[in-house]
Amino acid sequence: MAGVTVFAVLFLHAESQEEVMGLTLGAAAALLLLARFGWNALAAVSFAGHSRTGQAAVLIGVLIIAAVFYDQHFPLLMLASVLLYIVVCLGLNLQFGYAGVLNFAGAAFFGVGCYTAAVLTSHTSLPHLAVVLIGGLMAAGIGSLLILPVLRTHGHYAALVTIAFSILFRVFLEVNDTLGGPQGMKVQGMEILGWKLNDSLAFGEIEISFYANYVVLALVMAAVAFMLVRRLERSWIGLNLDAVRLDETACAAFGIDVARWKITAFTLGNFLTGLAGSVYAMMTGFVAPNSFTFGDSLILVSIVILGGLGNPWGLSVAAAIVLMLPEKLQFIQEYRLLLYAALVILILLFRPGGLMPRQVRSYLPGWKP
Amino acid sequence: MSTLLTCDSLSMRFGGLVALNQLSLAVSAGEILGLIGPNGSGKTTFFNVITGIYQASEGRVDYLGHDLARMRAQDIYRAGVTRTFQRSRLCLPLSIFDNLMIGNHRRLNHSLWFNLVRRSAFRAQFEEQYAQALALVRTFSQSLAERLFEAAGSVNMIDRRRIEICRALISQPTLLLLDEPSAGMTHEETRELMDDILIVREHMPGLAIIIIEHEMNVIERITERCIVLNYGQKICEGPYAQVAADRQVQEAYLGTE
């Protein structure tokens, strides 16, 4: 864990392309070595055994990274973005990884959250926590309009419905003048009970970037969402979702209501996505239709596949890789979609379980028969 | 014994094909009924109609006051009818225990609040269910009982069949439908499996079983009564010895010497 933290700090610190490239290759080599000697399996087992300490270590690691970059905007913005993306991908993982509902409109639901925040902060004086909540509810609500066609179709066809929605959403934003059209909208910074997240904190000489506030907020959100998804997986509901994905006929024969669980997963997932979206909008201060393209939705799906379907730890790692690498390696930027596509194909071919394949469900942490 | 299930002129048509033709039969509580007949004679279709996977074209299926022919599959399961499938339908990536719990759906608490927040209550239910699953699987195989938390896909075909039967039994149904449980097994394995089913049945008085089977010695050994189907129609009914001696049955299915 300490090693990973140090690596993340170095990585965010690295300025030149060569340094970044070197670090990336170094990490890849280290991981390959670990895999070669089966140490990652060991790590996974020990992680499962000490899940509490493992989780605490991750939280502390993130805070250390934030502390190291306390006065720099960019690394903290990256960090907060990764954390919010983790929330989104946790939502997608509920839908796709567990219930098997392919959602290619992740970015669109994220956008619903963003635009809800933009409209509500500029036209009303609702408390911002309520705005975030409404952002989540809006995404869940708009998702429930989609649920009927999604339930009536299966597999690829349900995916097509979400693709259609994703494209529809962007076109709608571009032609809608009250929502700023292609120019987008400004969003106010967040304020919770008098605490303005967009003001930098200053302790004497030391001035802390205001993004540190958002890192803390995003970390709390990611931790809560993570816990929620973990608990869901380790329960009868998680089992129902898996059964719905794997065999609908067997489900029906054993009383599992396929529609009910698809709706649960779809709605909860969109809710998480909307929550993250509204915080993201307030953090960046600006929303525009260009951030919610079909391509962005594909990136979200690729994060979930890359990390390992159904594994919250895996998608967290994948979110960090997929978001940070192109930011750091500028020359990748232009080719990033191409690169992700290639990466996903490689993963599906050679490691269908993803970077961190999901383990068989254990209902209670540390429980042994 | 009281009557558990009564089918009254049940028909199932797929376009022009008549898979079940005016079938009437009755099953008593606690009875083991064998369902035999050549391939395509409508045996599995009959199961699919009773369990709500197909909607019957005509007729009634009366079961403890419900009309199964008009009910959804999930409600039929909740009323206590479970089944196994001819071709194994386990969720292979999930653990054996997970698969059993899918079969136990009607006895688990599925509310979000219970599952997410009341974790100590969940723990209690989990431990209770684990003990029951363990006891049930032990009746069938000790080695399988030790592997409950391994993926169902990691065990061999015979164990998969055992899991599937356990999945159908764990919710303590009143009517169990077995669709060719012995397919792909040797005689010895089949005999063991049947013994195990009979042992479990002793603890579940009133459990009626309808079994589709092509192994005639299984039918002869465990069933009290047989019904022979041909082209979706009942051509004969009675104890195995009587059915086997029937001329029509020999011509249609068993073959003449």
Tab-separated table of N, CA and C in Angstrom, chain A residues 1 5-6 8-9 12 55-71 75-76 79-80 83 208 211-220 223:
chain	number	residue	atom	x	y	z
A	1	MET	N	0.839	-1.201	0.000
A	1	MET	CA	0.000	0.000	0.000
A	1	MET	C	0.877	1.256	0.000
A	5	THR	N	1.172	4.310	-2.789
A	5	THR	CA	1.035	5.732	-2.487
A	5	THR	C	2.229	6.507	-3.019
A	6	VAL	N	3.434	6.002	-2.716
A	6	VAL	CA	4.654	6.673	-3.182
A	6	VAL	C	4.629	6.773	-4.703
A	8	ALA	N	2.040	6.832	-6.673
A	8	ALA	CA	1.049	7.806	-7.122
A	8	ALA	C	1.597	9.215	-6.984
A	9	VAL	N	2.294	9.479	-5.866
A	9	VAL	CA	2.873	10.810	-5.657
A	9	VAL	C	3.892	11.106	-6.740
A	12	LEU	N	2.176	11.733	-10.123
A	12	LEU	CA	1.544	13.042	-10.254
A	12	LEU	C	2.597	14.148	-10.307
A	55	GLN	N	-8.904	-1.117	3.805
A	55	GLN	CA	-9.677	0.059	3.434
A	55	GLN	C	-9.110	1.311	4.090
A	56	ALA	N	-8.776	1.182	5.368
A	56	ALA	CA	-8.214	2.339	6.073
A	56	ALA	C	-6.922	2.787	5.397
A	57	ALA	N	-6.099	1.798	5.003
A	57	ALA	CA	-4.826	2.128	4.361
A	57	ALA	C	-5.064	2.907	3.073
A	58	VAL	N	-6.077	2.501	2.314
A	58	VAL	CA	-6.361	3.196	1.059
A	58	VAL	C	-6.781	4.640	1.346
A	59	LEU	N	-7.667	4.817	2.321
A	59	LEU	CA	-8.112	6.172	2.666
A	59	LEU	C	-6.930	7.041	3.065
A	60	ILE	N	-6.073	6.485	3.927
A	60	ILE	CA	-4.913	7.256	4.389
A	60	ILE	C	-3.996	7.563	3.215
A	61	GLY	N	-3.828	6.565	2.330
A	61	GLY	CA	-2.992	6.766	1.155
A	61	GLY	C	-3.477	7.954	0.326
A	62	VAL	N	-4.782	8.009	0.086
A	62	VAL	CA	-5.345	9.112	-0.702
A	62	VAL	C	-5.087	10.442	0.009
A	63	LEU	N	-5.302	10.455	1.316
A	63	LEU	CA	-5.091	11.696	2.066
A	63	LEU	C	-3.621	12.123	2.013
A	64	ILE	N	-2.718	11.154	2.078
A	64	ILE	CA	-1.285	11.494	1.994
A	64	ILE	C	-0.977	12.127	0.649
A	65	ILE	N	-1.523	11.505	-0.413
A	65	ILE	CA	-1.286	12.067	-1.743
A	65	ILE	C	-1.806	13.504	-1.784
A	66	ALA	N	-3.011	13.721	-1.235
A	66	ALA	CA	-3.588	15.067	-1.229
A	66	ALA	C	-2.700	16.019	-0.436
A	67	ALA	N	-2.156	15.539	0.692
A	67	ALA	CA	-1.339	16.400	1.550
A	67	ALA	C	-0.052	16.804	0.844
A	68	VAL	N	0.534	15.863	0.082
A	68	VAL	CA	1.781	16.169	-0.602
A	68	VAL	C	1.588	17.309	-1.604
A	69	PHE	N	0.435	17.327	-2.241
A	69	PHE	CA	0.191	18.338	-3.280
A	69	PHE	C	-0.713	19.462	-2.771
A	70	TYR	N	-0.577	19.775	-1.479
A	70	TYR	CA	-1.584	20.651	-0.874
A	70	TYR	C	-1.754	21.990	-1.582
A	71	ASP	N	-0.696	22.508	-2.267
A	71	ASP	CA	-0.837	23.845	-2.836
A	71	ASP	C	-0.910	23.844	-4.362
A	75	PRO	N	-2.880	18.497	-9.655
A	75	PRO	CA	-2.924	17.127	-9.123
A	75	PRO	C	-4.147	16.893	-8.241
A	76	LEU	N	-4.540	17.909	-7.483
A	76	LEU	CA	-5.707	17.728	-6.612
A	76	LEU	C	-6.984	17.602	-7.433
A	79	LEU	N	-7.081	14.155	-8.701
A	79	LEU	CA	-7.411	13.211	-7.638
A	79	LEU	C	-8.915	13.212	-7.368
A	80	ALA	N	-9.478	14.425	-7.238
A	80	ALA	CA	-10.915	14.517	-6.979
A	80	ALA	C	-11.704	13.933	-8.149
A	83	LEU	N	-11.711	10.206	-7.975
A	83	LEU	CA	-12.620	9.735	-6.920
A	83	LEU	C	-14.074	9.808	-7.379
A	208	ILE	N	-3.641	26.410	1.142
A	208	ILE	CA	-4.026	25.119	0.576
A	208	ILE	C	-4.973	25.334	-0.598
A	211	TYR	N	-9.064	22.923	-4.202
A	211	TYR	CA	-9.435	21.578	-4.666
A	211	TYR	C	-9.286	20.544	-3.565
A	212	ALA	N	-8.491	20.868	-2.552
A	212	ALA	CA	-8.353	19.932	-1.430
A	212	ALA	C	-9.711	19.686	-0.779
A	213	ASN	N	-10.532	20.734	-0.713
A	213	ASN	CA	-11.887	20.569	-0.178
A	213	ASN	C	-12.649	19.504	-0.951
A	214	TYR	N	-12.542	19.630	-2.287
A	214	TYR	CA	-13.289	18.693	-3.122
A	214	TYR	C	-12.715	17.288	-3.019
A	215	VAL	N	-11.403	17.200	-2.823
A	215	VAL	CA	-10.823	15.872	-2.641
A	215	VAL	C	-11.440	15.202	-1.421
A	216	VAL	N	-11.544	15.969	-0.340
A	216	VAL	CA	-12.121	15.400	0.882
A	216	VAL	C	-13.560	14.983	0.634
A	217	LEU	N	-14.337	15.879	0.021
A	217	LEU	CA	-15.743	15.569	-0.251
A	217	LEU	C	-15.866	14.340	-1.152
A	218	ALA	N	-15.079	14.326	-2.231
A	218	ALA	CA	-15.154	13.218	-3.180
A	218	ALA	C	-14.712	11.913	-2.519
A	219	LEU	N	-13.727	12.031	-1.625
A	219	LEU	CA	-13.252	10.831	-0.934
A	219	LEU	C	-14.367	10.263	-0.055
A	220	VAL	N	-15.070	11.153	0.643
A	220	VAL	CA	-16.185	10.697	1.479
A	220	VAL	C	-17.235	10.015	0.605
A	223	ALA	N	-16.018	6.683	-0.649
A	223	ALA	CA	-15.974	5.680	0.423
A	223	ALA	C	-17.375	5.173	0.738
